[in-house]
XYZ file of C-alpha atoms in Angstrom:
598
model
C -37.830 16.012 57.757
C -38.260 19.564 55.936
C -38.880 18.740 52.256
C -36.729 21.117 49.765
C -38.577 22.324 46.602
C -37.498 21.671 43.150
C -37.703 24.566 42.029
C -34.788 25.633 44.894
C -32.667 22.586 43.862
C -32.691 23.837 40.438
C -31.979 27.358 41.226
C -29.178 26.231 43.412
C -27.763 24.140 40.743
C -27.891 27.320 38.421
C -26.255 30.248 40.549
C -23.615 27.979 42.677
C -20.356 28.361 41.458
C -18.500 25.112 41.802
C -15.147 26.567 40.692
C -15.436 28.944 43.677
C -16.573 26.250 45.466
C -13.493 23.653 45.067
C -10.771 26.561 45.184
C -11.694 26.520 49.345
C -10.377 22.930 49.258
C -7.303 22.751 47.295
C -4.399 25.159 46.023
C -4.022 23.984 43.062
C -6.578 24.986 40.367
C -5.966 25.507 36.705
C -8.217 26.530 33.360
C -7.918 24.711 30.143
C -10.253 25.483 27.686
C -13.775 25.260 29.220
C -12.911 23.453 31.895
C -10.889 23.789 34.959
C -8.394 21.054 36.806
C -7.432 20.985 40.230
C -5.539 18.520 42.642
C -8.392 16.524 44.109
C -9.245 17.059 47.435
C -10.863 13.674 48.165
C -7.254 12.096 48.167
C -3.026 12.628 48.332
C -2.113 14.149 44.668
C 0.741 16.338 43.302
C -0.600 16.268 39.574
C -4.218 17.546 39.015
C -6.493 15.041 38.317
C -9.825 16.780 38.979
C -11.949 17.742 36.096
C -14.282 20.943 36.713
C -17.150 21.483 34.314
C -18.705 24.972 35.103
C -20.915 24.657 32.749
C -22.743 22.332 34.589
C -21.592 22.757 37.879
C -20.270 19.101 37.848
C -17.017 17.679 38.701
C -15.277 14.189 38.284
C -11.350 12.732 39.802
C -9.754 10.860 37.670
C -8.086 9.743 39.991
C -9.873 8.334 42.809
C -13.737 8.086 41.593
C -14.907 10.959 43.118
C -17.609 13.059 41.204
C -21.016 14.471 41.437
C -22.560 18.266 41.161
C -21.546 21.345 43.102
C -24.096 20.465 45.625
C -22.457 16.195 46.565
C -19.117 17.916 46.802
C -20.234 20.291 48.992
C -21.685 17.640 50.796
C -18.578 14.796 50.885
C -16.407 17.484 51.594
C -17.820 18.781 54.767
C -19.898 15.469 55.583
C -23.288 17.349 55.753
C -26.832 16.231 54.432
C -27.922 17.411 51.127
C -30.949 19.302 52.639
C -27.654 21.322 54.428
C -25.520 21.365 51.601
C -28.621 22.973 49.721
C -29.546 25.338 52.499
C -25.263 26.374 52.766
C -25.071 27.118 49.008
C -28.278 28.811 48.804
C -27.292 31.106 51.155
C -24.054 31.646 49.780
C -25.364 32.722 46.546
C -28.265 34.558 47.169
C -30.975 32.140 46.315
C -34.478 32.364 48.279
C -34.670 29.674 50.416
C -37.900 28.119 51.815
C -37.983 24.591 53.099
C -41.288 22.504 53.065
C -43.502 21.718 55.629
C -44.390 18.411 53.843
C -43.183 15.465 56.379
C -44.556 11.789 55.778
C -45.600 9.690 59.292
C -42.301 7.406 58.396
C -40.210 10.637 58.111
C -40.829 11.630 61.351
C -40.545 8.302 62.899
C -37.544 8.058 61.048
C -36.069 11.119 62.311
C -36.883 10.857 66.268
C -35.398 7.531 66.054
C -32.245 9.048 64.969
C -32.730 11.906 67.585
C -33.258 9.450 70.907
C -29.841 7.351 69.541
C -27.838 10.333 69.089
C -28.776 11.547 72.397
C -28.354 8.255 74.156
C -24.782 7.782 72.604
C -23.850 11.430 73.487
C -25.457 10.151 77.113
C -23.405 7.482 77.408
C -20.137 9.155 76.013
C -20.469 11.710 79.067
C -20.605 9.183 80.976
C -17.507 7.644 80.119
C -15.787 10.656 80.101
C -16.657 11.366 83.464
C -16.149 7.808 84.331
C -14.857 7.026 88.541
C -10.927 6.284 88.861
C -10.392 2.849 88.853
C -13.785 1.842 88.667
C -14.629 -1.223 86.358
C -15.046 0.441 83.578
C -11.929 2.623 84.291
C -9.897 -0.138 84.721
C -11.065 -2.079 81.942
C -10.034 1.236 79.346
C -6.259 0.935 80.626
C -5.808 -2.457 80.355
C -6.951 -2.717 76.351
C -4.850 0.291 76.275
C -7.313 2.397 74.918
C -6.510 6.244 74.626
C -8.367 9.072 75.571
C -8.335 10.655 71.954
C -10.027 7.342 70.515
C -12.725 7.498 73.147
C -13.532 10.761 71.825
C -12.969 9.817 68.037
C -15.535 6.527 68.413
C -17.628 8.297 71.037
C -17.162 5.159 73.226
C -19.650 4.986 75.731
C -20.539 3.480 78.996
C -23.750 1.859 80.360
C -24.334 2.794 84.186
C -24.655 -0.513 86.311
C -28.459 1.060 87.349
C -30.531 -0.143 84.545
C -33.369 2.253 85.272
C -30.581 5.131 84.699
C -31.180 5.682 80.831
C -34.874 5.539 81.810
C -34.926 8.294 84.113
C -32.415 10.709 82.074
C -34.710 10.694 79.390
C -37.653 10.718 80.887
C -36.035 14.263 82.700
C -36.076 15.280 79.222
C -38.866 14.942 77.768
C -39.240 11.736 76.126
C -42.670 10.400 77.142
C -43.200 6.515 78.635
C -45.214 5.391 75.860
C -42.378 6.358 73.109
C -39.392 4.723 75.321
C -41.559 1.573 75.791
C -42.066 1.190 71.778
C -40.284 -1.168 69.523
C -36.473 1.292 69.444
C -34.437 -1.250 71.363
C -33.210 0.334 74.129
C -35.228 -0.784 76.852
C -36.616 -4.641 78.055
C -39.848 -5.519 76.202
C -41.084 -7.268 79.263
C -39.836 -4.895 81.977
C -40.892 -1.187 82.135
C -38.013 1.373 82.889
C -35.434 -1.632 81.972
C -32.263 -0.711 79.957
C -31.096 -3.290 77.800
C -27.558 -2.478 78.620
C -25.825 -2.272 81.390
C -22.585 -2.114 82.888
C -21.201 -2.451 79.433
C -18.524 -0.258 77.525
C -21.016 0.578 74.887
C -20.061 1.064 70.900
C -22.250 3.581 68.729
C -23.076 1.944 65.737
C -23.192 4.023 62.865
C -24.867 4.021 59.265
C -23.036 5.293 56.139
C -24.476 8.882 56.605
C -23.662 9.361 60.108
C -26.539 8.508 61.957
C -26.611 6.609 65.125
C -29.041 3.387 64.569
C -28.139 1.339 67.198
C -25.264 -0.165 69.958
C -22.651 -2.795 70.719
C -21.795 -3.438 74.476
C -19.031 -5.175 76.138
C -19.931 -6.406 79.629
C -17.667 -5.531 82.276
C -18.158 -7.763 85.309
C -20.915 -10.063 86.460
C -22.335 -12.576 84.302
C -24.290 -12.173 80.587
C -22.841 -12.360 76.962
C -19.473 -11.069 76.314
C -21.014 -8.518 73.948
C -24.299 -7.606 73.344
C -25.958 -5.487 70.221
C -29.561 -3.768 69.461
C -32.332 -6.539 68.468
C -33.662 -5.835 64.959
C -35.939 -2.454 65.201
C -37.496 -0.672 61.770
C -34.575 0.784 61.318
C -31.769 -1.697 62.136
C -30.751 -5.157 61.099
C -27.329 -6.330 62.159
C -26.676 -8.386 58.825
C -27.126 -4.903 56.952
C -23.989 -2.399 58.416
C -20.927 -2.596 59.981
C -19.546 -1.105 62.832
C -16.155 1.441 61.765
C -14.821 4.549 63.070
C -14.170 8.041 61.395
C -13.824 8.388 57.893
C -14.055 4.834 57.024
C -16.012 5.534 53.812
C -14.261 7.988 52.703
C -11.028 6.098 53.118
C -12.336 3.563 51.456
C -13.361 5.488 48.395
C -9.963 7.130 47.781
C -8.247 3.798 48.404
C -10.556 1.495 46.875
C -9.845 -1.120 49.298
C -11.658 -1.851 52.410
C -10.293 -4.065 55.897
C -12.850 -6.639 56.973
C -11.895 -7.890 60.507
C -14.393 -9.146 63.202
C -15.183 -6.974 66.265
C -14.941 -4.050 67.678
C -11.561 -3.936 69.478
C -10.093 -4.890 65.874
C -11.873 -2.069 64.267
C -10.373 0.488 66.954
C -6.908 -1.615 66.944
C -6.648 -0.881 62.839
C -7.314 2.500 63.475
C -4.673 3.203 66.357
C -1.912 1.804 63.237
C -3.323 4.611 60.689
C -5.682 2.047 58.682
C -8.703 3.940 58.654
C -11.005 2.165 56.006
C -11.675 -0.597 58.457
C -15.205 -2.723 59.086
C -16.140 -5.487 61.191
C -20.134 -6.924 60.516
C -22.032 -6.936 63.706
C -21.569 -10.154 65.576
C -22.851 -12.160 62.320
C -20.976 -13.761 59.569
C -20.423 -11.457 56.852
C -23.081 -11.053 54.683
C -23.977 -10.565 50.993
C -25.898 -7.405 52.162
C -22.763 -5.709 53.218
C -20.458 -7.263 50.180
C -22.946 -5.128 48.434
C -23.052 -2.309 50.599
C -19.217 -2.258 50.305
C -19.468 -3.023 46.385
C -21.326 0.138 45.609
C -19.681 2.110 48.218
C -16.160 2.297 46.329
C -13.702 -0.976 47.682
C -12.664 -3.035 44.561
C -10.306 -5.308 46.706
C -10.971 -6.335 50.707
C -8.200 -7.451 52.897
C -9.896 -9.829 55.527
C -7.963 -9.823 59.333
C -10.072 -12.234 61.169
C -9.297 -14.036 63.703
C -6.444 -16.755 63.493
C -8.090 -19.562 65.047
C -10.591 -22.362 63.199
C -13.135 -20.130 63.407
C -11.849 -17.188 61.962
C -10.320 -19.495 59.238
C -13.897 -20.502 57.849
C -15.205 -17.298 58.303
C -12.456 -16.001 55.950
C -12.882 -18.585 53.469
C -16.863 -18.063 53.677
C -16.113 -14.011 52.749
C -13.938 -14.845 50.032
C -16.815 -16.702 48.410
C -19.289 -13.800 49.147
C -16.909 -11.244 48.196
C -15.771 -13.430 44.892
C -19.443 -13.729 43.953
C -19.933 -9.768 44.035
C -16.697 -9.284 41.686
C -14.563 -7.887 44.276
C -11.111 -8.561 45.076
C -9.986 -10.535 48.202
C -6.886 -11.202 50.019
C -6.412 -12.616 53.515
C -4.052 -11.447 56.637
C -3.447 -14.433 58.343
C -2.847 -13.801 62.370
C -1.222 -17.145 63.066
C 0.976 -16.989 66.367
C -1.872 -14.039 67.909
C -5.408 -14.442 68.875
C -6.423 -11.039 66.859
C -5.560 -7.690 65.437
C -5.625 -5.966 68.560
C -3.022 -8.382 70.124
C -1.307 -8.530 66.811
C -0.681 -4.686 67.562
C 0.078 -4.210 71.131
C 2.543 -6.952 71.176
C 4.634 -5.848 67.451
C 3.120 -2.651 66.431
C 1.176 -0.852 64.140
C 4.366 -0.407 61.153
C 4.466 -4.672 61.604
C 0.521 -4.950 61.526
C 0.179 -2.459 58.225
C 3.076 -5.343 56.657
C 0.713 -8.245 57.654
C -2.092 -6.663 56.043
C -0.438 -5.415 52.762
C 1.534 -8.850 52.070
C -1.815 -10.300 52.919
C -2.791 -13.612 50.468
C -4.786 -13.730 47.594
C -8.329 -15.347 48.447
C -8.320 -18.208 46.553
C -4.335 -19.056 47.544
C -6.001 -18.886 50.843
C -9.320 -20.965 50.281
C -6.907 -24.014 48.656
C -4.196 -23.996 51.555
C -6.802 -24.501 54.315
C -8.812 -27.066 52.214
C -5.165 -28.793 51.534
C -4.458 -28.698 54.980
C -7.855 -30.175 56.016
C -7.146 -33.062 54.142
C -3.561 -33.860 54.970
C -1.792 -36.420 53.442
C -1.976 -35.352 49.516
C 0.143 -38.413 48.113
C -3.264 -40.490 47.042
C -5.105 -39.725 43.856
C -8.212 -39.511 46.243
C -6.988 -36.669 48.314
C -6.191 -34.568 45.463
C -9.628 -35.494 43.976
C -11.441 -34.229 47.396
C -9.224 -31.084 46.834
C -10.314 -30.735 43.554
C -13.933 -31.430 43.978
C -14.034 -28.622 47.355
C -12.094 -25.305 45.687
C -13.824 -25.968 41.729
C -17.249 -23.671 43.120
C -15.245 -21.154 44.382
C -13.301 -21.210 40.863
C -16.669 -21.263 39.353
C -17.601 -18.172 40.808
C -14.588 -15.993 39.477
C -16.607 -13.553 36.855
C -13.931 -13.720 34.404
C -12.300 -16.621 32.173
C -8.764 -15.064 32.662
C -9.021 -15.185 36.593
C -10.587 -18.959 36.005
C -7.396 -19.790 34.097
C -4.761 -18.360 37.080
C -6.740 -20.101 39.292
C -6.569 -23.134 37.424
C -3.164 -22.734 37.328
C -2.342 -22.241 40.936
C -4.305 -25.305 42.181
C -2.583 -27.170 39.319
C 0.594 -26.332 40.666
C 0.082 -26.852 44.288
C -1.159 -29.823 43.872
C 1.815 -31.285 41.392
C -0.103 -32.463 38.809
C -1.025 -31.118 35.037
C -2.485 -28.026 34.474
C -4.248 -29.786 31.556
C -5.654 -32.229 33.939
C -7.249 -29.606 36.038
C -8.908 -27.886 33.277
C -10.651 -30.947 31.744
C -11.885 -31.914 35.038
C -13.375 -28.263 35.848
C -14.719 -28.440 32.318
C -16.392 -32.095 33.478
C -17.474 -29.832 36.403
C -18.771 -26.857 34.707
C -21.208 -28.688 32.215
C -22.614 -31.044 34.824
C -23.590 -28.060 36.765
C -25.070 -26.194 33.880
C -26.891 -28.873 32.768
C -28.184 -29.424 36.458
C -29.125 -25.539 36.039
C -30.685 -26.003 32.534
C -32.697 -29.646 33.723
C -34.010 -27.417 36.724
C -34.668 -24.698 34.975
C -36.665 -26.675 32.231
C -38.539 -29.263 34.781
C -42.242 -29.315 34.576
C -44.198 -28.214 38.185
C -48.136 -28.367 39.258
C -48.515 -24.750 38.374
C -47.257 -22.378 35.684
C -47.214 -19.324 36.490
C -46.977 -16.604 33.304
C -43.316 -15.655 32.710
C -41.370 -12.797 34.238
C -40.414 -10.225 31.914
C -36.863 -11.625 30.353
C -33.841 -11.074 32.655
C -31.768 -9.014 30.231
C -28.216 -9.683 29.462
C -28.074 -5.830 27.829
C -29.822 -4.545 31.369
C -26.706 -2.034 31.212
C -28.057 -0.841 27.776
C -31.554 0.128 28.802
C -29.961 2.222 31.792
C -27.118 3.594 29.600
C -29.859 5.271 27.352
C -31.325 6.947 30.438
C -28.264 8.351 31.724
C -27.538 9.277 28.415
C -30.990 11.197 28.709
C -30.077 12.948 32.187
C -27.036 14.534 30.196
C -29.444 15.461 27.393
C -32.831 15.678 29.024
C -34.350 17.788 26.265
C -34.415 14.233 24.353
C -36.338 12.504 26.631
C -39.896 13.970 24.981
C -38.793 11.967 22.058
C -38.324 8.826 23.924
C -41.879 8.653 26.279
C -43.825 8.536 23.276
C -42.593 4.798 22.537
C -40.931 3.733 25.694
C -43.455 3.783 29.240
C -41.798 2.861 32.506
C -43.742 0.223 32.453
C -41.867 -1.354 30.056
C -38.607 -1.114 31.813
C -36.570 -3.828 34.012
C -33.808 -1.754 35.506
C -34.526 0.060 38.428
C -31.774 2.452 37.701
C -33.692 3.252 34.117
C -37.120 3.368 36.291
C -35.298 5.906 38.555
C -34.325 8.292 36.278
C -37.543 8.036 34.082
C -39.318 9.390 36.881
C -37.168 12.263 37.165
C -37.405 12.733 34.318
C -41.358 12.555 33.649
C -41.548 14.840 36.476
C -39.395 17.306 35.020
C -41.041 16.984 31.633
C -44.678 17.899 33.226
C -43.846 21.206 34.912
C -41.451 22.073 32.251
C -38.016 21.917 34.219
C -35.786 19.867 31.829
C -32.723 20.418 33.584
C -29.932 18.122 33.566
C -27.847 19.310 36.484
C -30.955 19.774 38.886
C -32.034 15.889 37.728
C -28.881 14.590 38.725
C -28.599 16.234 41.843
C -31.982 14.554 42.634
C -30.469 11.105 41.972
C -30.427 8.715 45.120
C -28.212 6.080 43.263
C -24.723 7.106 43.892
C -23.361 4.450 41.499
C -25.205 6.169 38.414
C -24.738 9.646 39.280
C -20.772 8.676 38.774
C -20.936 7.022 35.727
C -23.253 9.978 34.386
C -20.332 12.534 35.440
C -17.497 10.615 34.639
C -19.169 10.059 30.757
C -19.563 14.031 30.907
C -16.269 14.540 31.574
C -14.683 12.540 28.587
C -17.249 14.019 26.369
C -18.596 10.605 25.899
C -21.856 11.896 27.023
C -21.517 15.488 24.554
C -24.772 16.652 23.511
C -23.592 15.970 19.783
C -22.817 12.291 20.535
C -26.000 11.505 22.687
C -28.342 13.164 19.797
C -26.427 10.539 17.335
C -26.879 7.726 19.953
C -30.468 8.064 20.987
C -32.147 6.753 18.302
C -30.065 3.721 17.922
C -30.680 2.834 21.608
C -34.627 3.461 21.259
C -34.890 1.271 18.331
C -32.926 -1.339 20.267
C -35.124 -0.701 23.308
C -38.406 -0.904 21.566
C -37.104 -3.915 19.687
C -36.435 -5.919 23.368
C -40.280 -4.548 24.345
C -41.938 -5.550 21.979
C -40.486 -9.358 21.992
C -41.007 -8.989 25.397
C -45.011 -8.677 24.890
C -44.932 -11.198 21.821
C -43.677 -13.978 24.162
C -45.931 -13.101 27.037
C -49.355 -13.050 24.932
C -47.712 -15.937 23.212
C -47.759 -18.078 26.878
C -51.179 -16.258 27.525
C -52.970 -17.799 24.412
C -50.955 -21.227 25.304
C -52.428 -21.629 28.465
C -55.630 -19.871 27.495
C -57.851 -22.858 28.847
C -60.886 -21.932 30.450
C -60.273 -18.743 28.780
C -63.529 -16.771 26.969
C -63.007 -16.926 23.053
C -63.341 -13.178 23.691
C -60.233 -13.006 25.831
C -58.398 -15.475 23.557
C -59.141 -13.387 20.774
C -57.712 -9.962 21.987
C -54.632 -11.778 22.907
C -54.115 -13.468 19.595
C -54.586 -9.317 17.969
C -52.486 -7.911 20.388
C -49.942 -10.399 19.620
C -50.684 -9.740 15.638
C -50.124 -6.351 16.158
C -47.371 -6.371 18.106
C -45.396 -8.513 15.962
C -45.992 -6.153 12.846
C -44.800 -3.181 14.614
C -41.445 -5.391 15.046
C -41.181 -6.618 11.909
C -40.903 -3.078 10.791
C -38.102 -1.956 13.412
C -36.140 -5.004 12.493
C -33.446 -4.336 9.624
């Protein structure tokens, strides 16, 4: 992969225009002051709600999230690569453009992985197109009712019955036996020339950015598994992705929500009603991998279709707990009197199924009914108590005490007895299982090992004075003479000090090219969106900074104390030397905070 200089990204970020820029997207556009506002592109608005900074080329929706530099709108807008939305706005506006010739081994593994899938699934895809008339495969499309415009939309596939075909076709074109027998999944690790699918109706899976990592296939006659996906390869793990269709990440974004059902069929069926922002995981039980992946992705709430038998019950009820656990909203679409989605849809249609799905459940509602009904008969004190005893984790895991109380509250109620009664006995329950937390945490073992740095409750302070420094990057000399990354526990603040550092040593301070550099989506958002309400106005940051160094160094510096403090503790077989230098550092240390302290 072609390596874009700095030095371009910067220049970029200096000449693009992102007011000319956004007008190509939406008809609306209107200056106030220094800044401009325009109807947001990104989702349905009437009333402007996107903020443009030209000043910085930057540019942040209040409505739906959206924000970023000239250069990430350029590239969510047209769903391009940043190297391309680089190389497009270079061009545009006259900047000399020279790409790298600096390519790591991984890159280039990296990419020709992505190459020999993308060709594979655009194999396959012909070959469904072109597919026999009422052959098995042909057959198979018209009785799921699957129409031609989805085919093209998913790029469904097929897999030839001839399992040396996929062999042979790429072998024609250039792909040499050694790299087709290596560790990419496609072919049999004990048979040469072997496809590992075949006969299948075959489902591209895709990764966030477009690229084609891997396959699902549905077998179509003969014997085998039902469905079939890609073994783990270097670039590929099913309990990391999902499998969706078009747009499903953007749709997400705008709507903040995201549809969790279970296979592939579903994920199409969704689709074919209008619900777009659909994801199934991969065959697995949904994991906290891709609760995360969904988490900083956009969705604050996810309505779960799974199936409505047993098993799609406790796979529900597991997700809720994942989801709950990452802070994210969960209700539940329960397909009682239908197998799935899919026959959900082509037996009442896709206005009935969007009605299922909005007047869907709220997680925990759902979590207590099925315990309930597991345990039947709720007339004796003991029933209740099992009740109790099963839904208090999941009420445990709620991040807030309000949504503890509701809950609280609704099992209270559906189980007729006192809402006082509940709370003391989750109270009961919460202090046994801190104390269990604090005994375990406090037990003695064979070997000590020194102490982790201190897992900070003000973690969002240390990165908040590093954004704060990407906004205001001509601070950050004051800063690295007290603070080293070193010292620092987030990665997000370890990020951006690197940026920064690198910045500082060839003399390129620049705020707007630093961000545009920034991998963590996440940050880059909160950076703009603080720009944008002048939160982050070089005025306010120069007040803030050295409030938030003090308080950094302060956290350091007890950070040493107490890990020189275990050293000389443990010190046993220690030189008096050794001792010695850790009993001065620790001196020394603890006058330098005696002075920061008020």
């Amino acid at each position: 992969m072609a390596v874009i200089p700095k030095e371009v990204i910067t220049a970029v970020m200096e000449s693009a225009s992102i007011v000319d820029v956004v007008s190509r997207y939406t008809t609306k556009i209107v200056r106030k002051g220094e800044r401009y506002f325009a109807c947001c592109p990104f989702h349905n608005e009437k009333t402007p709600s996107m903020s443009i900074t030209p000043s910085r080329n930057m540019f942040h929706c209040f409505g739906c999230g959206e924000s970023g530099t000239v250069i990430s709108f350029l590239q969510k807008i047209e769903k391009i690569s940043f190297s391309e939305a680089v190389a497009r706005l270079a061009d545009e506006f006259h900047v000399p453009f020279h790409l790298s010739s600096v390519q790591t081994v991984y890159d280039r593994q990296r990419d020709a992985y992505y190459a020999i899938y993308a060709r594979v699934r655009d194999l396959y895809h012909e070959e469904l197109l072109n597919r026999r008339k009422d052959s098995a495969i042909d057959r198979y499309i018209k009785e799921r009712g699957i129409p031609e415009e989805v085919i093209r939309e998913f790029r469904l596939g097929y897999s030839p019955a001839d399992r040396q075909w996929l062999w042979g076709r790429l072998q024609s074109e250039g792909y040499s036996p050694s790299y087709l027998k290596s560790d990419i999944g496609l072919f049999s690790k004990n048979y040469d020339k072997i496809s590992f699918f075949s006969n299948r109706l075959m489902f591209p899976i895709h990764d966030s950015f477009g690229h084609c990592l891997a396959f699902g296939g549905r077998l179509l006659e003969g014997e085998g598994p039902k469905y079939l996906n890609t073994g783990k390869t270097s670039y590929f793990e099913k309990g990391n992705g999902f499998y969706f269709g078009p747009d499903a990440f953007r749709e997400m974004r705008i709507h903040e929500t995201a549809v969790l059902c279970e296979g592939y069929m579903d994920v199409i069926a969704f689709y074919r009603a209008g619900i777009k922002n659909v994801f199934a995981p991969l065959g697995t039980a949904f994991t906290q991998n891709q609760a995360e992946l969904l988490a900083v992705s956009g969705a604050k709430t996810v309505l779960i279709g799974f199936d409505g038998d047993d098993a799609g019950k406790r796979a529900a009820a597991k997700a809720v707990e994942i989801l709950r656990r990452k802070n994210i909203g969960a209700k539940v679409a329960e397909f009682t009197e239908y197998k799935d989605p899919d026959e959900y849809l082509n037996k009442e249609g896709p206005e009935s199924l969007k009605n299922l799905l909005k007047n869907g459940i709220n997680g925990l509602d759902f979590l207590i009914k099925n315990i309930i009904v597991k345990h039947g008969n709720l007339d004796s004190p003991e029933a209740k108590e099992a009740v109790v005893s099963e839904v208090f984790p999941y009420i445990g895991s709620i991040g807030s005490e309000v949504g503890k109380n509701a809950a609280l509250q609704s099992l209270a109620e559906k189980l007729h007895i006192s809402e006082k009664a509940v709370s003391d006995d989750f109270r009961v329950f919460s202090e046994k299982n801190h104390d269990r937390t604090k005994t375990a945490a406090t037990r003695p073992t064979l070997k000590t090992e020194p102490p982790v740095p201190a897992v900070r409750t003000d973690d969002s302070q240390e990165f908040f004075l590093f954004a704060a420094l990407v906004a205001e990057p001509a601070c950050f000399e004051q800063v690295r003479r007290c603070i080293g990354v070193e010292d620092l526990v987030s990665a997000r603040a370890r990020e951006i000090y690197y940026l920064l550092e690198d910045a500082y040593r060839k003399n390129r301070l620049n705020s707007d090219a630093i961000l545009s550099m920034m991998e963590d989506s996440s940050a880059v958002r909160f950076i703009v969106e603080k720009l944008a309400d002048n939160e982050f106005s070089s005025e306010n940051i120069k007040k803030m900074i050295p409030d938030l160094i003090l308080q950094e160094r302060i956290f350091i510096l007890k950070n040493k104390i107490d890990d020189l403090q275990f050293k000389i503790s443990h010190s046993s077989g220690k030189s008096r030397e050794t001792v010695d230098n850790f009993i001065r550092e620790k001196i020394k240390y603890e006058k330098e905070l005696s002075k920061l302290k008020p």
